[in-house]
XYZ file of C-alpha atoms in Angstrom:
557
model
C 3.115 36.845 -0.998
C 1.697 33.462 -2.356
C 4.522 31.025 -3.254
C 4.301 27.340 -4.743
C 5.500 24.523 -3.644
C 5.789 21.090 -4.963
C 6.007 17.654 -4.404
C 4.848 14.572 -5.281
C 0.686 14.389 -5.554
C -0.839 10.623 -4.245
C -4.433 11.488 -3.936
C -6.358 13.329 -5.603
C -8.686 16.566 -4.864
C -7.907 20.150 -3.259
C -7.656 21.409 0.158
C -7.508 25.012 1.270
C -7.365 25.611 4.895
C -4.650 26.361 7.579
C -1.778 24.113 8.654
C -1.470 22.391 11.751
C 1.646 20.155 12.463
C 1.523 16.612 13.823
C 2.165 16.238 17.590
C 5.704 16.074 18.560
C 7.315 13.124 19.139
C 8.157 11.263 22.391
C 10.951 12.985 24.136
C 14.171 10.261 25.091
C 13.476 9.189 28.637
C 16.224 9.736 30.673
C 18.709 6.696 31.353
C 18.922 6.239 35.164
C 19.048 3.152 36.959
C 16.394 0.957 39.552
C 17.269 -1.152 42.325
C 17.166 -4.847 41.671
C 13.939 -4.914 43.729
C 11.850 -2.899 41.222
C 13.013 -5.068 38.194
C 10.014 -7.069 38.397
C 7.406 -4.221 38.632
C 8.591 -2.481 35.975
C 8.670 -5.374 33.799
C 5.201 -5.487 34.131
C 4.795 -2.116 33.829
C 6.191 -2.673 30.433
C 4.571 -5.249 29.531
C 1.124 -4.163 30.767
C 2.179 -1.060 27.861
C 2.893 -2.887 25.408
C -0.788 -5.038 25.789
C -2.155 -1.531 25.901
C -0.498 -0.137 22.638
C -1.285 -3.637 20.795
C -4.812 -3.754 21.948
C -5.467 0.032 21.228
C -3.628 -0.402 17.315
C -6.187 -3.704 16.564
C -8.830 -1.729 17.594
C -8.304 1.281 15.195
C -7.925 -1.121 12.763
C -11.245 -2.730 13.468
C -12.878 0.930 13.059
C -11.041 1.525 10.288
C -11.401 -1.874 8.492
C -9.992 -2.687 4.695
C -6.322 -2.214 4.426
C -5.881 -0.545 7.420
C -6.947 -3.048 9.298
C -4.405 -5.323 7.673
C -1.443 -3.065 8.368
C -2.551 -1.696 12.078
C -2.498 -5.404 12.953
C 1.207 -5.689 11.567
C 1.725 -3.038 13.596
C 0.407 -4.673 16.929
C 2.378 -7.812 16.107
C 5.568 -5.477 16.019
C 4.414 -4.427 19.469
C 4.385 -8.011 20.778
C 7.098 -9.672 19.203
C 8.786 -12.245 21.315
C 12.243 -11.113 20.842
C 11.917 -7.383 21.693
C 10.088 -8.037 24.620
C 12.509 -10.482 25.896
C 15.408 -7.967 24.978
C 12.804 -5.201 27.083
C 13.057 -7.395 29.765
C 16.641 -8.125 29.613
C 17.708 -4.340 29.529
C 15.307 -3.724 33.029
C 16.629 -7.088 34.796
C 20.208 -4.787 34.985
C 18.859 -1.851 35.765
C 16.926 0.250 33.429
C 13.434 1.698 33.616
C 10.521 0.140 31.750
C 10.202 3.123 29.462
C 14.438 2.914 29.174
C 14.537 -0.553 28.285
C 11.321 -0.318 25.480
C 13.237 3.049 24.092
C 16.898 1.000 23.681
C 15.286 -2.316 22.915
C 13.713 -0.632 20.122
C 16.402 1.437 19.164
C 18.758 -1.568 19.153
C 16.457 -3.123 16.502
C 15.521 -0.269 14.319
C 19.559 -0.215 13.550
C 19.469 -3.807 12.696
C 16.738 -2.784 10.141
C 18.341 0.294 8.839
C 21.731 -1.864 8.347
C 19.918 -3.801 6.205
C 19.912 -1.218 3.031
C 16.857 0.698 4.006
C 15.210 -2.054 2.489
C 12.961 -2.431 5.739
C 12.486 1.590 5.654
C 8.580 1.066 6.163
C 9.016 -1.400 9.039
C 11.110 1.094 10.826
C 8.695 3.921 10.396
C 6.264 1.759 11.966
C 8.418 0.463 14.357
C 9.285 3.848 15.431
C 5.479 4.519 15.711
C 5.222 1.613 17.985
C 7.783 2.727 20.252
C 6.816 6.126 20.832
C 3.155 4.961 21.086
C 4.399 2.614 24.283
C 6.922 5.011 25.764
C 4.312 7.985 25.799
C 1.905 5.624 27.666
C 4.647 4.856 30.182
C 5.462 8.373 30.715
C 1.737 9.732 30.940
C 2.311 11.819 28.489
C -0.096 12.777 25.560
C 0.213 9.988 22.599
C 1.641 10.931 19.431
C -0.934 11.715 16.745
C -2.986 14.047 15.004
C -3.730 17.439 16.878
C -6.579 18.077 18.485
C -8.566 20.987 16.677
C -12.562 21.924 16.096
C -11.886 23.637 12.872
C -10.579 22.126 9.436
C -7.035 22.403 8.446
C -4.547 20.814 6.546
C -2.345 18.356 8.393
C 1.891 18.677 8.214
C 3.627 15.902 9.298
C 7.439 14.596 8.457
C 5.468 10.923 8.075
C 2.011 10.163 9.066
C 2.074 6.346 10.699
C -0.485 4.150 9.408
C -2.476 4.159 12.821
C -2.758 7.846 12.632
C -3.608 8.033 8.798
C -6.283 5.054 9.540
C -8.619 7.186 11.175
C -8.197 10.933 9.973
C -11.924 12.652 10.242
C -12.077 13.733 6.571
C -14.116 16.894 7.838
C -11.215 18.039 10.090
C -8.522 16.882 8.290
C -8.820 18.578 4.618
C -5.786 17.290 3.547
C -1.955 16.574 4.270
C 1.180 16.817 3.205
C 4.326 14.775 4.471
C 8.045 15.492 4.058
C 8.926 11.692 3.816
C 6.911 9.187 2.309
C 6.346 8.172 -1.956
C 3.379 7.258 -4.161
C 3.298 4.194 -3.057
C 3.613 4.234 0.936
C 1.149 2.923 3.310
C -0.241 6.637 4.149
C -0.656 7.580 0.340
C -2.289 3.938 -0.239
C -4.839 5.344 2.837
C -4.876 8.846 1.724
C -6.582 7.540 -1.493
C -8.653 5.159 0.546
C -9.957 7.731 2.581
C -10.180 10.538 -0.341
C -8.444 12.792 1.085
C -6.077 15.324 -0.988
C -2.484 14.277 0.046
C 1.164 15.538 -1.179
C 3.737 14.096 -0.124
C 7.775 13.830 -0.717
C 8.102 17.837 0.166
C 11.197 19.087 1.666
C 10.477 21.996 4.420
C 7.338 21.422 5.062
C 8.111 20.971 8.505
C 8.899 24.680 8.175
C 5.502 26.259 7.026
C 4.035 27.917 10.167
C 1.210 27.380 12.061
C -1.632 28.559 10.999
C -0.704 29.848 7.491
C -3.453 29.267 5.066
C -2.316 27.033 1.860
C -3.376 24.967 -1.056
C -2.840 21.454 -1.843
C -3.315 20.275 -5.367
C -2.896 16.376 -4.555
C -3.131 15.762 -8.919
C -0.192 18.073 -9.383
C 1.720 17.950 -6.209
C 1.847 21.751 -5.988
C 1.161 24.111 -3.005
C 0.475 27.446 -2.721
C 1.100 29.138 0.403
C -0.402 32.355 0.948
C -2.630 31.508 -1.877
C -4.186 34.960 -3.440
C -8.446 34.839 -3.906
C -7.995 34.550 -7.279
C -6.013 31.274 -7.119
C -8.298 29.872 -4.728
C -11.207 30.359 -6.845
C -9.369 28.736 -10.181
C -8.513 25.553 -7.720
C -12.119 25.237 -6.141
C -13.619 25.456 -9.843
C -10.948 23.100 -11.397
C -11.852 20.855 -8.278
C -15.691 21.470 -8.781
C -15.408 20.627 -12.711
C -13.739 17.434 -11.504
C -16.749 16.654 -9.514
C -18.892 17.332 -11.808
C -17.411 15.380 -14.600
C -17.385 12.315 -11.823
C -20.719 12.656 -11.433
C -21.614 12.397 -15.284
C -19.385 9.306 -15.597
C -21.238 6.027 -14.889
C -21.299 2.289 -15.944
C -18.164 -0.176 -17.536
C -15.045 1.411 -18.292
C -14.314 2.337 -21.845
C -12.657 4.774 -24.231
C -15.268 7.244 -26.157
C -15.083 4.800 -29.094
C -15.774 2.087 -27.001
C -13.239 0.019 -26.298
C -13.865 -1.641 -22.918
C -11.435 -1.253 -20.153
C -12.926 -2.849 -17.107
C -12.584 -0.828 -13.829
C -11.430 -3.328 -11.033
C -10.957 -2.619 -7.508
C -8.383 -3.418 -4.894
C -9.320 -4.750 -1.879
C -7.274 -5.964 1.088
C -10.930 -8.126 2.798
C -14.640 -7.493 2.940
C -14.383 -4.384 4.915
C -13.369 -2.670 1.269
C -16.046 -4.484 -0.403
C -19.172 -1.273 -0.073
C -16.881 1.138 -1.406
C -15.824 -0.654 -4.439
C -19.531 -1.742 -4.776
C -20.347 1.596 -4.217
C -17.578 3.315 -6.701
C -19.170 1.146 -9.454
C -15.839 -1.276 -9.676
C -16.741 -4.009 -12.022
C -14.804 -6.729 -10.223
C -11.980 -7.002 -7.937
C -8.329 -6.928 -9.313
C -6.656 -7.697 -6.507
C -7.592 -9.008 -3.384
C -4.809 -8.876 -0.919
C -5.336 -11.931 1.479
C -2.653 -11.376 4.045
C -5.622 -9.581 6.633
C -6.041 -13.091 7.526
C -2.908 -13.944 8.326
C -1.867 -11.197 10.452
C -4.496 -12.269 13.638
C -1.941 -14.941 14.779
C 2.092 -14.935 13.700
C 2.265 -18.476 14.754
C 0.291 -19.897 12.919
C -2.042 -19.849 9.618
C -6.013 -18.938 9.823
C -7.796 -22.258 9.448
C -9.434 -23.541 5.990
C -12.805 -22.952 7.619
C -11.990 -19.180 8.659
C -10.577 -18.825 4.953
C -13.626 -20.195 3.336
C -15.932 -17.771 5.178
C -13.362 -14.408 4.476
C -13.363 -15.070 0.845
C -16.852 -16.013 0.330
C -18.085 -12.732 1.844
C -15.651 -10.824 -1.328
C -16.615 -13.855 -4.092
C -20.555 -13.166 -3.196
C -20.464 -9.540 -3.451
C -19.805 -9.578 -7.264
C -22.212 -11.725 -9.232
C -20.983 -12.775 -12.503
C -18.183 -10.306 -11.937
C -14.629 -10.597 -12.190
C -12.488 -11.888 -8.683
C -8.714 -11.868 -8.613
C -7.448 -13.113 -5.628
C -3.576 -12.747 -4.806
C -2.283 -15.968 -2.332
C -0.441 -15.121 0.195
C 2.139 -12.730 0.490
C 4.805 -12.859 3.045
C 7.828 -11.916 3.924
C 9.929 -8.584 3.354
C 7.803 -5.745 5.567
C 4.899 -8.354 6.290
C 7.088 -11.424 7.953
C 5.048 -14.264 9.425
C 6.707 -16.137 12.400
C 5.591 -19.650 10.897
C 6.111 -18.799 6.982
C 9.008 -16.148 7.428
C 13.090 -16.929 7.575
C 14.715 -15.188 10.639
C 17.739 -12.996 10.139
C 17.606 -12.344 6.224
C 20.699 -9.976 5.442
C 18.103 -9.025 3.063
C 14.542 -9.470 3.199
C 13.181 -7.754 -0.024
C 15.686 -10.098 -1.837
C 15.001 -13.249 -0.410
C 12.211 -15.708 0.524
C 9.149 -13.628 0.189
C 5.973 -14.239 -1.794
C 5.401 -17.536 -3.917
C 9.115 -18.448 -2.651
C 7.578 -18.660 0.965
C 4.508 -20.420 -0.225
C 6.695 -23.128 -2.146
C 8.975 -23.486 0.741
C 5.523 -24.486 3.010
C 3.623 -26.046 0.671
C 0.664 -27.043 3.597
C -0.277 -23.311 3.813
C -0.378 -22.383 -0.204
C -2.684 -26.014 -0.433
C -5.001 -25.000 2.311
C -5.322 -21.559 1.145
C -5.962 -22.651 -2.403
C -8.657 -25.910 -1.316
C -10.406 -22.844 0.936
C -10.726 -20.536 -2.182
C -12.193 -23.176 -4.593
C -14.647 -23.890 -1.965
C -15.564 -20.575 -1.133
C -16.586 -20.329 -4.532
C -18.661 -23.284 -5.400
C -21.646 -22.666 -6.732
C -21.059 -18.787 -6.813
C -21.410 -17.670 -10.458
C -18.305 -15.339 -10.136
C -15.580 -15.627 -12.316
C -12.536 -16.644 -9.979
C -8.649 -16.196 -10.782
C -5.607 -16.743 -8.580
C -2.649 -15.489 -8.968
C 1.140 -15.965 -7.501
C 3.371 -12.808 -6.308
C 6.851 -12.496 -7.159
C 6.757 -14.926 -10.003
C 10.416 -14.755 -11.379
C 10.207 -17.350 -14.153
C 8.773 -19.929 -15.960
C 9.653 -22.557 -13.187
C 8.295 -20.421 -10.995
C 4.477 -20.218 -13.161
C 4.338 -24.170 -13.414
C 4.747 -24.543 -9.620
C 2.193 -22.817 -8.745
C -0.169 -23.804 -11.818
C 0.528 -27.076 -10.885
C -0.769 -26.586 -6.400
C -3.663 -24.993 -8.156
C -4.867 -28.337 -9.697
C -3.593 -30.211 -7.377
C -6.199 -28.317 -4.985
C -8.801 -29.197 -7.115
C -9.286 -25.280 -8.216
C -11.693 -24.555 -10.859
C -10.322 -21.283 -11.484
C -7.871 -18.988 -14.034
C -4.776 -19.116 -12.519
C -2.072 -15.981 -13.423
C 1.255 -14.724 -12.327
C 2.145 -11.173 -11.351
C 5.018 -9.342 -12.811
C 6.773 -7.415 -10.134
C 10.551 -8.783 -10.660
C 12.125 -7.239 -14.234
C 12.960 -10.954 -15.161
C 9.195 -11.590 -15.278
C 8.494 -8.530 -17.912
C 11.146 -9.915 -19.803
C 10.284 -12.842 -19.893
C 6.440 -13.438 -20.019
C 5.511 -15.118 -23.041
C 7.451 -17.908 -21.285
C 5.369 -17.506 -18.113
C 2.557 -17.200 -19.961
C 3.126 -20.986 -21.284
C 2.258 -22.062 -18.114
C -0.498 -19.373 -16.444
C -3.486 -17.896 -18.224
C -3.049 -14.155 -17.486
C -0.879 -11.774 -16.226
C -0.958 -9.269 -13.486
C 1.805 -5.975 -13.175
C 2.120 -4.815 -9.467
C 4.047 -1.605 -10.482
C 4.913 -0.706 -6.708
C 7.283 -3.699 -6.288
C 8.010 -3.778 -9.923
C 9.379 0.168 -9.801
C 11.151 -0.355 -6.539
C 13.230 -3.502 -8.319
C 13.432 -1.818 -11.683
C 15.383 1.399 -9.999
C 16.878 -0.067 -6.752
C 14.447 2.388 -4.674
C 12.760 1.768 -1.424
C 9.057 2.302 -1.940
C 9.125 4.163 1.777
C 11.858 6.057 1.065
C 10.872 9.917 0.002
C 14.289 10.820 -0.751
C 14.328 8.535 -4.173
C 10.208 9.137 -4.677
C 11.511 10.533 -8.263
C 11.656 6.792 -8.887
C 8.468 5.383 -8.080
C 6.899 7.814 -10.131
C 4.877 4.956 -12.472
C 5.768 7.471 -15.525
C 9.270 6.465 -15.470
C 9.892 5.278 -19.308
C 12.255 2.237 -18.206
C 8.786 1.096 -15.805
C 6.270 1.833 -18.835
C 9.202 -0.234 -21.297
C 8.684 -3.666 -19.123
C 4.428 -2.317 -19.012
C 4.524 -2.809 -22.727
C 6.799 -6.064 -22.701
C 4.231 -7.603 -20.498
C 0.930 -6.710 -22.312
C 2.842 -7.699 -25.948
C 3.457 -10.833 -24.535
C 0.252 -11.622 -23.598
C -1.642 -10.036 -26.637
C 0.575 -12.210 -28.792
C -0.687 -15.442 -26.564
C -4.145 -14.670 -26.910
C -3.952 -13.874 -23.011
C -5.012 -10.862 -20.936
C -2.675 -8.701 -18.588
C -4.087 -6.051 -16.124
C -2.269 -3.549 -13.930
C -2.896 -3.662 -10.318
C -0.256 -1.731 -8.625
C -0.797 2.187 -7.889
C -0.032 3.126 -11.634
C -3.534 2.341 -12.564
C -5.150 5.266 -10.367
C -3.554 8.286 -12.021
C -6.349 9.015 -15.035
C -4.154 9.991 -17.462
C -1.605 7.072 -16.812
C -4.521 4.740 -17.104
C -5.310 6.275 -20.882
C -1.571 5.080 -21.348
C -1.497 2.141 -20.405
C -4.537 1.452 -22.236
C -2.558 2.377 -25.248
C 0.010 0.315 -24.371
C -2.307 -2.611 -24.484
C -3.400 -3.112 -20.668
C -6.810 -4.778 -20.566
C -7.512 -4.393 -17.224
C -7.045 -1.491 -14.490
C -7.495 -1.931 -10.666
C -7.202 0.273 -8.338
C -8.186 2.027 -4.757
C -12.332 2.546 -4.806
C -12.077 5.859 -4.523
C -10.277 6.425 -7.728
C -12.552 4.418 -10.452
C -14.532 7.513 -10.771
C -11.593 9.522 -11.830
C -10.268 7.254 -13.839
C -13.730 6.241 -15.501
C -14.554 9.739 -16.714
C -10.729 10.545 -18.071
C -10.692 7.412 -20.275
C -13.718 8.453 -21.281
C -12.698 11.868 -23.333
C -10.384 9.810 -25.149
C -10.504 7.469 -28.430
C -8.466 4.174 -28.122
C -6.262 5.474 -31.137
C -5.413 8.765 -28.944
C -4.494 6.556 -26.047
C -2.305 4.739 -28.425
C -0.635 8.043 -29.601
C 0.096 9.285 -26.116
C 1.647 5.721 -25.290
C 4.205 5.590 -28.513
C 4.869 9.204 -28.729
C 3.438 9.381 -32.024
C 2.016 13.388 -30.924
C -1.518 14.422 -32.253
C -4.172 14.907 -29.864
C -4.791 12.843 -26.952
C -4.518 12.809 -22.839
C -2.549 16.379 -22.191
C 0.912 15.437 -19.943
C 0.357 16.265 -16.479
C 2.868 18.993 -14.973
C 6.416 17.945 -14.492
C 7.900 16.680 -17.382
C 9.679 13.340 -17.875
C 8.193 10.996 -19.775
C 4.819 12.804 -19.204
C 5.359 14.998 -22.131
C 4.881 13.944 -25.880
C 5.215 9.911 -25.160
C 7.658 7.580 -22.926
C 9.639 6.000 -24.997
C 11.610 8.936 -26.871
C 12.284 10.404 -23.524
């Protein structure tokens, strides 16, 4: 009897096929004690593991390149960090075994992390990745992962880790669905990367059995187990009119009266660069830069190595539009040289511009690296600041941009609340404005991005998120200034006619969403786009299932 299910959708498409659950993870080793004598060997047998796991993670992340890349390397610097292995080594010098003292070393630290608030969530589901990914290798036993299967089927997992998301075969895996996890977690961020239909935030769905054929609708969220023939033929033709309407949509982004919209892409280095080209993205919105700083914790990439990176992303978009974020370190991407140790609270603290102000050498080099990457380029080039909380804030780094001698826009992104609230103030001092809705939602509502059980609050529909939208993009309309969206929010098409209507002049997203968004904005006048953001009713984008603010306008709700 065909049931539905539903949680939250993060990438778009539909997947029929039959479940198959993720590996199981790495059984406890057992705690019994070595002779003095073996302390040595099997501190070396450790470590010898742990070279293993880092090496194998970087070179995933080499075959999987773009933002994978950036956060599989994370990963291997986990692996390797200094302190665990010296606490590995402590725990086997009285006694345990090598694949004892990784499991408690590791287990000592992910409690430090989850005392923290749950702040670090995503750190700890990567560090418990890590672990398991070095204790299966001690114990010869099969690595955690995807199964092993010549057929399709739709992948169940309580979390996927980023090293296993990475480098799903889209032609086995049809899709997945994930009991933990939000919109805005590293395996949604890939899922949409990879275009591949994902759900995740579903309670029980450890519990569907293997083998049972479902649906997943990764626009709506819903599944349908047991799905009747008649349900699976409305899905595949809703999906097929999708594609079809995709494939009809081509050139700048606009409303069907013309109002221009331009269609930017997120990258995280040149790895992403084909599939934006390729998705028809008009420019880049955001161009994370931190790939280049996660090859060595100790230190920063030199100017040269810099110069060369973001020349490659500059060259690949004549005349186009480049927004390049500086650095951003600090909360779940800490950096041994730029990074305070023992933060109570690391999503609070020094992270972002606050780092970069703090080491003013490494926010100068990467700045005099940009502006020569792009001489003599005809690209338009902006820089912009994360986790700008004020005016003071805007005029410091305004003021290292000229100081490096950059010929280039410089902007701010709002993703503290003071920021919305205060932007025509920014605004004195940058020239545009950029909202990363991930970090702004998760300091709007107090919820962990990684954390499924408060996903209901990273959903980018949220009036009180949309309010501090529409601050922002007032602001700057009322300075004569632009103000684009770069955070998740933009990739849902019928958010993107919103904030449109709300006054966003720019929308970046994942490559593999343009096309989506493209042909939605499309079917829709400026004016309707305007209704559906004030909640004036008459016709315009229909609200998506569920409710909330995404029925009859946001700000009556």
């Amino acid at each position: 009897m065909e049931t539905t299910l539903r949680g939250v959708g993060v990438s778009h498409g539909v997947a029929i096929g039959q479940v198959r659950h993720m590996g199981t993870a790495v059984l406890e080793p057992p705690a019994k004690s070595i002779p003095a004598e073996e302390a040595e060997r099997e501190q070396g047998r450790a470590r010898q593991a742990v070279e293993a796991v880092a090496a194998d993670l970087i070179a995933r992340g080499n075959l999987a390149g773009g933002e994978a890349q950036a956060v599989l390397e994370a990963q291997a610097m986990i692996a390797q960090d200094p302190e665990l292995i010296a606490d590995v080594d402590r725990r086997i010098a009285v006694g345990s075994t090598a694949e004892r003292g990784i499991y408690d070393a590791f287990s000592h630290y992910r409690e430090l992390l989850a005392g923290a608030g749950e702040y670090m969530a995503g750190r700890v589901a990567d560090l418990d990745d890590v672990r398991n990914r070095i204790v299966a290798r001690l114990l010869g036993v099969p690595m955690p992962g995807v199964p092993d299967s010549d057929e399709p089927y739709v992948l169940i997992a309580r979390d996927l880790a980023p090293a296993d998301t990475a480098l799903l075969d889209p032609a086995l895996v049809l899709g997945f669905v994930t009991e933990e996890g939000g919109p805005t977690s590293h395996s949604a961020i890939l899922a949409r990367a990879l275009g591949v239909p994902a759900v995740v935030a579903l309670p029980g769905a450890g519990e569907l059995a293997e083998g049972t054929e479902i649906a997943v609708d990764g626009s709506t969220g819903e599944i349908f187990v047991d799905p009747s023939e008649e349900k699976k033929a409305a899905l595949t033709k809703a999906a097929e009119e999708r594609k079809a309407a995709l494939s009809a949509s081509s050139g700048p982004g606009a409303t069907s009266d013309g109002h221009k919209v331009p269609l930017l892409a997120n990258v995280g280095g040149p790895a992403d660069v084909p599939a934006a080209v390729e998705a028809g993205a008009e420019g880049v919105g955001l161009f994370r830069t931190e790939f280049l700083f996660l090859d060595d914790s100790q230190k920063a990439p030199s100017e040269e190595k810099q110069v060369d990176a973001y020349r490659k992303v500059l060259e690949a978009f004549p005349e186009g539009r480049v927004v390049v974020r500086v650095l951003d370190a600090g909360a779940d991407k800490p950096l041994d040289f730029l990074t305070p140790v023992d933060e109570p609270n690391p999503a609070l603290g020094v992270r972002g511009l606050r780092s970069l102000l703090d080491h003013p050498e490494v926010l100068r080099t990467q700045l005099t690296a940009l502006a020569k990457a792009a001489e003599g380029l005809p690209v338009y080039l902006e820089v912009m600041a994360p986790m700008v909380a004020d005016r003071t804030d805007a005029k410091a780094f305004a003021d290292a941009c000229r100081e490096a001698g950059l010929r280039a826009k410089f902007g701010a992104m709002v993703e503290i609340p003071s920021a919305a609230l205060r932007a025509r103030s920014i605004l004195q001092e940058v020239e545009f404005l950029s909202l990363g809705t991930n970090d702004l939602a998760q300091y709007t509502f107090a919820a962990d991005r990684q954390v499924g059980a408060v996903s209901r609050l990273q959903d980018p529909w949220q009036p009180a998120l949309l309010d501090l939208v529409a601050l922002s993009a007032e602001a700057a309309k009322a300075e004569g200034k632009s103000c684009g969206v770069c955070g998740e929010a933009a990739s849902d098409p019928l958010l993107a006619c919103v904030l449109t209507g709300l006054g966003v002049t720019s929308l970046s997203m994942g490559a593999a969403s343009i096309p989506y968004v493209r042909a939605t904005l499309a079917k829709y006048t400026l004016a309707q786009c305007e209704r559906a953001a004030g909640g004036g009713g008459g016709p315009g984008p229909a609200p998506p299932a569920g409710g909330g603010a995404r029925g009859g306008g946001w700000r009556g709700w």
